């Protein structure tokens, strides 16, 4: 097997499941090109969905988990390639979709308009097999990068608001949340319950058994508190041994 | 058929990645779809319907281009442009030339298809005889 190729197995084996990297939508009204694209892509282990016009393609894109690599023909009855691009880019939510626009060789102006409408790349007809394959790899690389970025951002977001040791809210987040709860309570004239818990003689544990054991105790305390409170209560670490 | 119009099977096969099965399917799709499109062209020229001409010519241009039949693809492109520019006076003469060329190509394709079918049948009966 060609090492530079991704196979479904490799996708599943990678650290993060990247099922998205191989789902492709082909929107093409010409039966011949649809057949060629479908046949090649399936041969390269992509999961292929086909649409014979832009309207159908748009319907498919409304599904729960739509394909993330899109090959759109520029000229199609109903909704054409650029209009599709525009609609896709207008949606703010959901993962990024990589769009490869297919145009006829002589439509240079189309290329510019297509890219401006939100396409990531384009392919000219009659398209070349190895060129298509390479461009799809580029698309997959971008999508993978995007996945990594989102994951990194989520991790950072978590780290910024959570205590590294115990995984519960950190002091900053806790004070923000407390502020919000107090304001909400004052608006509805309700009372707010706040518990401040401090571990007595915690220094003894550190001194006798070492800091690592102290960490274990802190983690255990955090986990026990989290277990006993209601799901909508907020638990955080206020300071060294205060919760 | 002049040589420049003839269809180069080997070249198309290579373009398709050497996939014989795919070549047959592509050929079938082309043979199924082309007569209707040519009829649409003819009707569009007769009735002076520029938009219909542009559309049908666009599809033919693309497919013929992919099959490497560049002379006919170019003619289809000319027709497409005439349709786009709403400039149909010269369309009839281009279309006549195009129709001659396309029927020759279709004949060539049909002949090839028959030959392949015969070969398949022979291979099948040879296989069955063993």
Coordinates of C-alpha atoms in Angstrom, one line a residue:
Chain A
X1 CA 0.0 0.0 0.0
X2 CA 1.1 3.5 -0.8
X3 CA 2.3 5.0 2.5
X4 CA 1.1 8.5 1.6
X5 CA -2.4 7.3 1.1
X6 CA -4.9 7.3 3.9
X7 CA -7.0 4.2 4.2
X8 CA -10.1 3.8 6.3
X9 CA -8.1 1.7 8.7
X10 CA -5.5 4.4 9.2
X11 CA -8.2 6.9 9.8
X12 CA -9.6 4.8 12.6
X13 CA -6.2 4.0 14.0
X14 CA -5.1 7.6 14.3
X15 CA -5.2 9.1 17.7
X16 CA -8.4 11.1 17.0
X17 CA -11.0 9.4 15.0
X18 CA -11.0 11.3 11.7
X19 CA -13.9 9.8 10.0
X20 CA -14.6 13.2 8.5
X21 CA -11.5 13.1 6.4
X22 CA -12.9 10.8 3.9
X23 CA -16.5 11.7 3.4
X24 CA -17.0 13.5 0.1
X25 CA -20.0 15.0 -1.6
X26 CA -19.9 15.2 -5.4
X27 CA -22.4 17.7 -6.9
X28 CA -22.3 17.3 -10.6
X29 CA -25.2 17.3 -13.1
X30 CA -23.3 15.6 -15.9
X31 CA -23.8 11.8 -15.6
X32 CA -20.4 11.0 -17.2
X33 CA -18.3 13.2 -14.9
X34 CA -20.4 12.0 -11.9
X35 CA -19.6 8.4 -12.8
X36 CA -15.9 9.1 -13.3
X37 CA -15.5 11.1 -10.0
X38 CA -17.5 8.6 -8.0
X39 CA -15.5 5.6 -9.4
X40 CA -12.1 7.3 -8.7
X41 CA -12.9 8.5 -5.3
X42 CA -14.3 5.1 -4.2
X43 CA -11.1 3.6 -5.5
X44 CA -9.2 5.9 -3.2
X45 CA -11.3 4.8 -0.2
X46 CA -13.5 7.9 0.1
X47 CA -17.1 7.6 1.3
X48 CA -18.9 9.1 -1.6
X49 CA -22.3 10.8 -1.7
X50 CA -23.5 12.1 -5.1
X51 CA -26.0 14.8 -6.0
X52 CA -27.1 15.4 -9.6
X53 CA -27.8 19.1 -9.0
X54 CA -27.2 21.9 -6.6
X55 CA -30.6 21.7 -4.9
X56 CA -30.1 18.0 -4.1
X57 CA -26.6 18.9 -2.8
X58 CA -28.0 21.5 -0.5
X59 CA -30.4 19.0 0.9
X60 CA -27.7 16.6 1.6
X61 CA -25.7 19.3 3.4
X62 CA -28.6 19.8 5.8
X63 CA -28.1 16.3 7.2
X64 CA -26.8 15.7 10.7
X65 CA -23.2 14.9 9.7
X66 CA -22.8 16.2 6.2
X67 CA -19.6 15.3 4.2
X68 CA -16.8 17.7 4.8
X69 CA -15.0 17.5 1.5
X70 CA -17.2 18.9 -1.3
X71 CA -16.6 18.7 -5.0
X72 CA -19.0 21.1 -6.6
X73 CA -19.6 21.7 -10.3
X74 CA -19.8 25.3 -11.3
X75 CA -22.6 25.0 -13.8
X76 CA -25.6 23.1 -12.5
X77 CA -29.3 23.5 -12.9
X78 CA -31.1 24.9 -9.8
X79 CA -28.5 26.0 -7.3
X80 CA -25.2 26.4 -9.0
X81 CA -21.7 26.0 -7.6
X82 CA -21.1 29.5 -6.5
X83 CA -24.5 29.9 -4.9
X84 CA -23.8 26.7 -3.0
X85 CA -20.4 28.0 -1.8
X86 CA -22.0 31.2 -0.6
X87 CA -24.8 29.4 1.3
X88 CA -22.3 27.0 2.9
X89 CA -20.0 29.9 4.0
X90 CA -23.0 31.8 5.4
X91 CA -23.7 29.1 7.9
X92 CA -21.5 29.9 10.9
X93 CA -22.0 26.7 12.7
X94 CA -20.6 23.2 12.2
X95 CA -17.2 22.0 11.2
X96 CA -15.4 23.6 8.3
X97 CA -16.2 22.2 4.9
X98 CA -13.5 22.2 2.2
X99 CA -14.8 23.1 -1.2
X100 CA -13.3 22.1 -4.5
X101 CA -15.0 23.9 -7.4
X102 CA -15.0 22.3 -10.8
X103 CA -15.1 24.6 -13.8
X104 CA -14.4 24.4 -17.5
X105 CA -10.9 25.3 -18.6
X106 CA -12.0 28.5 -20.4
X107 CA -13.9 30.0 -17.5
X108 CA -11.1 31.9 -15.8
X109 CA -13.4 34.5 -14.5
X110 CA -15.5 31.8 -13.0
X111 CA -12.5 30.7 -11.0
X112 CA -12.1 34.1 -9.4
X113 CA -15.7 34.4 -8.6
X114 CA -15.8 30.9 -7.2
X115 CA -12.9 31.6 -4.9
X116 CA -14.5 34.8 -3.8
X117 CA -17.7 33.0 -3.1
X118 CA -15.9 30.8 -0.6
X119 CA -14.4 27.9 -2.6
X120 CA -11.0 26.7 -1.2
X121 CA -9.6 25.4 -4.5
X122 CA -10.7 24.7 -8.0
X123 CA -10.2 22.1 -10.6
X124 CA -10.6 22.6 -14.4
X125 CA -12.3 20.2 -16.7
X126 CA -11.2 18.0 -18.2
X127 CA -9.7 17.1 -14.9
X128 CA -6.6 15.0 -14.4
X129 CA -6.8 12.0 -12.2
X130 CA -3.6 12.5 -10.3
X131 CA -4.2 16.2 -9.9
X132 CA -7.6 15.6 -8.4
X133 CA -6.1 13.1 -6.1
X134 CA -3.4 15.5 -4.9
X135 CA -5.9 18.3 -4.5
X136 CA -8.1 16.1 -2.3
X137 CA -5.1 15.4 -0.2
X138 CA -4.6 19.1 0.3
X139 CA -8.2 19.4 1.3
X140 CA -7.8 16.6 3.8
X141 CA -4.7 18.2 5.2
X142 CA -6.6 21.5 5.8
X143 CA -9.5 19.7 7.4
X144 CA -7.1 17.8 9.7
X145 CA -5.4 21.0 10.7
X146 CA -8.7 22.5 11.4
X147 CA -9.7 19.6 13.6
X148 CA -6.4 19.9 15.5
X149 CA -6.9 23.7 16.0
X150 CA -10.4 23.2 17.3
X151 CA -9.2 20.5 19.7
X152 CA -6.3 22.7 20.8
X153 CA -8.7 25.6 21.4
X154 CA -11.0 23.4 23.4
X155 CA -8.2 22.2 25.5
X156 CA -7.0 25.7 26.2
X157 CA -10.5 26.8 27.0
X158 CA -10.7 24.0 29.5
X159 CA -7.3 24.7 31.0
X160 CA -8.1 28.4 31.4
X161 CA -11.1 27.7 33.6
X162 CA -10.2 24.5 35.4
X163 CA -7.8 23.5 38.1
X164 CA -4.9 21.5 36.6
X165 CA -4.7 19.1 39.5
X166 CA -8.3 18.3 40.3
X167 CA -10.1 19.1 37.0
X168 CA -12.8 21.1 38.8
X169 CA -13.3 24.9 38.3
X170 CA -10.3 27.0 39.2
X171 CA -10.4 30.1 41.3
X172 CA -10.9 32.6 38.5
X173 CA -13.8 30.7 37.0
X174 CA -15.3 30.0 40.4
X175 CA -15.4 33.7 41.2
X176 CA -17.0 34.5 37.8
X177 CA -19.6 31.8 38.3
X178 CA -20.3 32.9 41.8
X179 CA -20.8 36.5 40.7
X180 CA -23.2 35.4 38.0
X181 CA -25.2 33.2 40.5
X182 CA -25.4 36.0 43.0
X183 CA -26.7 38.4 40.4
X184 CA -29.3 35.9 39.2
X185 CA -30.4 35.3 42.8
X186 CA -30.7 39.0 43.6
X187 CA -32.9 39.4 40.5
X188 CA -35.3 36.7 41.5
X189 CA -35.0 37.6 45.3
X190 CA -33.7 34.1 46.0
X191 CA -31.0 33.1 48.3
X192 CA -27.8 31.4 47.2
X193 CA -26.0 28.7 49.1
X194 CA -22.2 28.9 49.2
X195 CA -20.0 26.4 51.0
X196 CA -16.4 27.1 51.7
X197 CA -14.6 23.9 52.6
X198 CA -11.1 23.8 54.1
X199 CA -9.1 20.7 54.8
X200 CA -7.8 20.7 58.4
X201 CA -4.2 19.6 59.1
X202 CA -3.5 19.2 55.5
X203 CA 0.0 20.4 56.1
X204 CA 0.6 17.2 58.1
X205 CA -0.2 15.0 55.2
X206 CA 2.3 16.9 53.0
X207 CA 4.9 16.9 55.7
X208 CA 4.5 13.2 56.6
X209 CA 3.7 11.5 53.3
X210 CA 5.0 14.0 50.8
X211 CA 3.4 16.4 48.3
X212 CA 2.5 13.7 45.9
X213 CA 0.3 12.0 48.5
X214 CA -1.1 15.5 49.3
X215 CA -2.1 15.8 45.6
X216 CA -3.9 12.5 45.8
X217 CA -5.8 13.6 48.8
X218 CA -6.8 16.9 47.0
X219 CA -8.0 15.0 44.0
X220 CA -10.0 12.6 46.1
X221 CA -11.6 15.4 48.0
X222 CA -12.5 17.2 44.7
X223 CA -14.0 14.0 43.3
X224 CA -16.0 13.2 46.5
X225 CA -17.4 16.7 46.6
X226 CA -18.4 16.5 43.0
X227 CA -20.1 13.2 43.5
X228 CA -22.3 14.3 46.3
X229 CA -23.6 17.6 45.0
X230 CA -26.4 18.1 42.5
X231 CA -25.6 18.2 38.8
X232 CA -26.3 22.0 38.6
X233 CA -24.1 22.9 41.6
X234 CA -20.7 24.3 40.9
X235 CA -17.6 22.9 42.5
X236 CA -14.2 24.6 42.3
X237 CA -10.9 24.8 44.0
X238 CA -10.6 28.2 45.7
X239 CA -7.0 27.9 46.9
X240 CA -4.4 25.4 48.0
X241 CA -6.7 23.3 50.3
X242 CA -9.9 25.3 50.1
X243 CA -12.9 24.3 48.0
Chain B
X1 CA -13.8 10.4 -40.6
X2 CA -10.9 12.8 -40.6
X3 CA -8.2 11.7 -38.2
X4 CA -8.4 14.8 -36.1
X5 CA -12.1 14.0 -35.3
X6 CA -11.6 10.3 -34.5
X7 CA -11.7 9.3 -30.9
X8 CA -8.5 7.9 -29.3
X9 CA -9.7 5.0 -27.1
X10 CA -6.3 4.4 -25.7
X11 CA -5.9 8.0 -24.6
X12 CA -9.3 8.0 -22.9
X13 CA -8.5 4.8 -21.1
X14 CA -5.2 6.2 -19.9
X15 CA -7.0 9.3 -18.7
X16 CA -9.4 7.1 -16.7
X17 CA -6.6 5.5 -14.9
X18 CA -6.6 2.3 -17.1
X19 CA -9.9 1.2 -15.7
X20 CA -11.6 -0.8 -18.6
X21 CA -14.8 -1.2 -16.6
X22 CA -15.0 2.5 -16.1
X23 CA -14.3 3.1 -19.7
X24 CA -17.2 1.0 -20.7
X25 CA -19.5 2.8 -18.3
X26 CA -18.4 6.2 -19.5
X27 CA -18.9 5.1 -23.1
X28 CA -22.4 3.9 -22.3
X29 CA -23.3 7.1 -20.6
X30 CA -22.0 9.1 -23.6
X31 CA -23.8 6.9 -26.1
X32 CA -27.0 7.2 -24.0
X33 CA -26.9 10.9 -23.5
X34 CA -25.5 12.3 -26.7
X35 CA -28.3 11.8 -29.2
X36 CA -30.7 13.6 -27.0
X37 CA -28.3 16.5 -26.6
X38 CA -27.7 16.8 -30.3
X39 CA -31.4 16.8 -30.9
X40 CA -31.7 19.6 -28.3
X41 CA -29.0 21.5 -30.2
X42 CA -30.8 21.1 -33.5
X43 CA -34.2 22.2 -31.9
X44 CA -32.6 25.1 -30.2
X45 CA -31.0 26.3 -33.5
X46 CA -34.2 25.8 -35.4
X47 CA -36.3 27.6 -32.8
X48 CA -33.6 30.2 -32.1
X49 CA -33.5 29.3 -28.4
X50 CA -30.1 30.7 -27.3
X51 CA -30.3 29.5 -23.7
X52 CA -31.2 25.9 -24.6
X53 CA -28.3 26.0 -27.1
X54 CA -25.9 27.2 -24.6
X55 CA -26.8 24.6 -22.0
X56 CA -26.7 21.5 -24.3
X57 CA -23.6 22.7 -26.0
X58 CA -21.9 23.2 -22.6
X59 CA -22.5 19.6 -21.6
X60 CA -21.3 18.3 -25.0
X61 CA -18.2 20.5 -24.8
X62 CA -17.2 19.1 -21.5
X63 CA -17.7 15.4 -22.3
X64 CA -16.1 15.7 -25.7
X65 CA -13.2 17.5 -24.2
X66 CA -12.8 14.8 -21.6
X67 CA -12.8 12.2 -24.4
X68 CA -10.1 14.1 -26.1
X69 CA -12.2 14.8 -29.3
X70 CA -11.0 18.3 -29.4
X71 CA -12.3 19.4 -32.8
X72 CA -15.9 18.6 -31.8
X73 CA -15.4 19.9 -28.3
X74 CA -14.2 23.2 -29.8
X75 CA -17.3 23.3 -32.1
X76 CA -19.5 22.7 -29.1
X77 CA -17.7 25.5 -27.3
X78 CA -18.4 27.8 -30.3
X79 CA -22.1 26.9 -30.2
X80 CA -22.1 27.5 -26.4
X81 CA -20.7 30.9 -26.9
X82 CA -23.1 31.8 -29.6
X83 CA -25.9 30.8 -27.3
X84 CA -24.4 32.8 -24.5
X85 CA -24.0 35.9 -26.7
X86 CA -27.5 35.4 -28.2
X87 CA -25.8 35.4 -31.6
X88 CA -27.3 32.5 -33.6
X89 CA -26.9 33.3 -37.3
X90 CA -23.8 31.2 -37.7
X91 CA -25.0 28.4 -35.4
X92 CA -26.7 26.4 -38.2
X93 CA -23.5 25.9 -40.2
X94 CA -21.4 25.1 -37.2
X95 CA -24.1 22.7 -36.0
X96 CA -24.2 20.9 -39.4
X97 CA -20.5 20.3 -39.3
X98 CA -20.7 19.2 -35.6
X99 CA -23.5 16.8 -36.4
X100 CA -21.4 15.1 -39.1
X101 CA -18.5 14.7 -36.8
X102 CA -20.5 13.5 -33.9
X103 CA -22.3 10.8 -35.9
X104 CA -19.0 9.5 -37.1
X105 CA -17.7 9.4 -33.5
X106 CA -20.9 7.7 -32.3
X107 CA -20.5 5.1 -35.0
X108 CA -16.9 4.5 -34.0
X109 CA -18.0 4.0 -30.4
X110 CA -20.8 1.7 -31.3
X111 CA -18.5 -0.4 -33.4
X112 CA -16.0 -0.7 -30.5
X113 CA -18.8 -1.6 -28.1
X114 CA -20.0 -4.4 -30.4
X115 CA -16.4 -5.7 -30.8
X116 CA -15.9 -5.7 -27.0
X117 CA -19.2 -7.5 -26.5
X118 CA -18.3 -10.1 -29.1
X119 CA -14.9 -10.6 -27.4
X120 CA -16.7 -10.9 -24.0
X121 CA -19.1 -13.5 -25.4
X122 CA -16.3 -15.5 -26.9
X123 CA -14.3 -15.4 -23.7
X124 CA -17.4 -16.5 -21.8
X125 CA -18.2 -19.4 -24.1
X126 CA -14.5 -20.4 -24.0
X127 CA -14.6 -20.3 -20.2
X128 CA -17.8 -22.3 -20.2
X129 CA -16.3 -24.9 -22.5
X130 CA -13.4 -25.6 -20.2

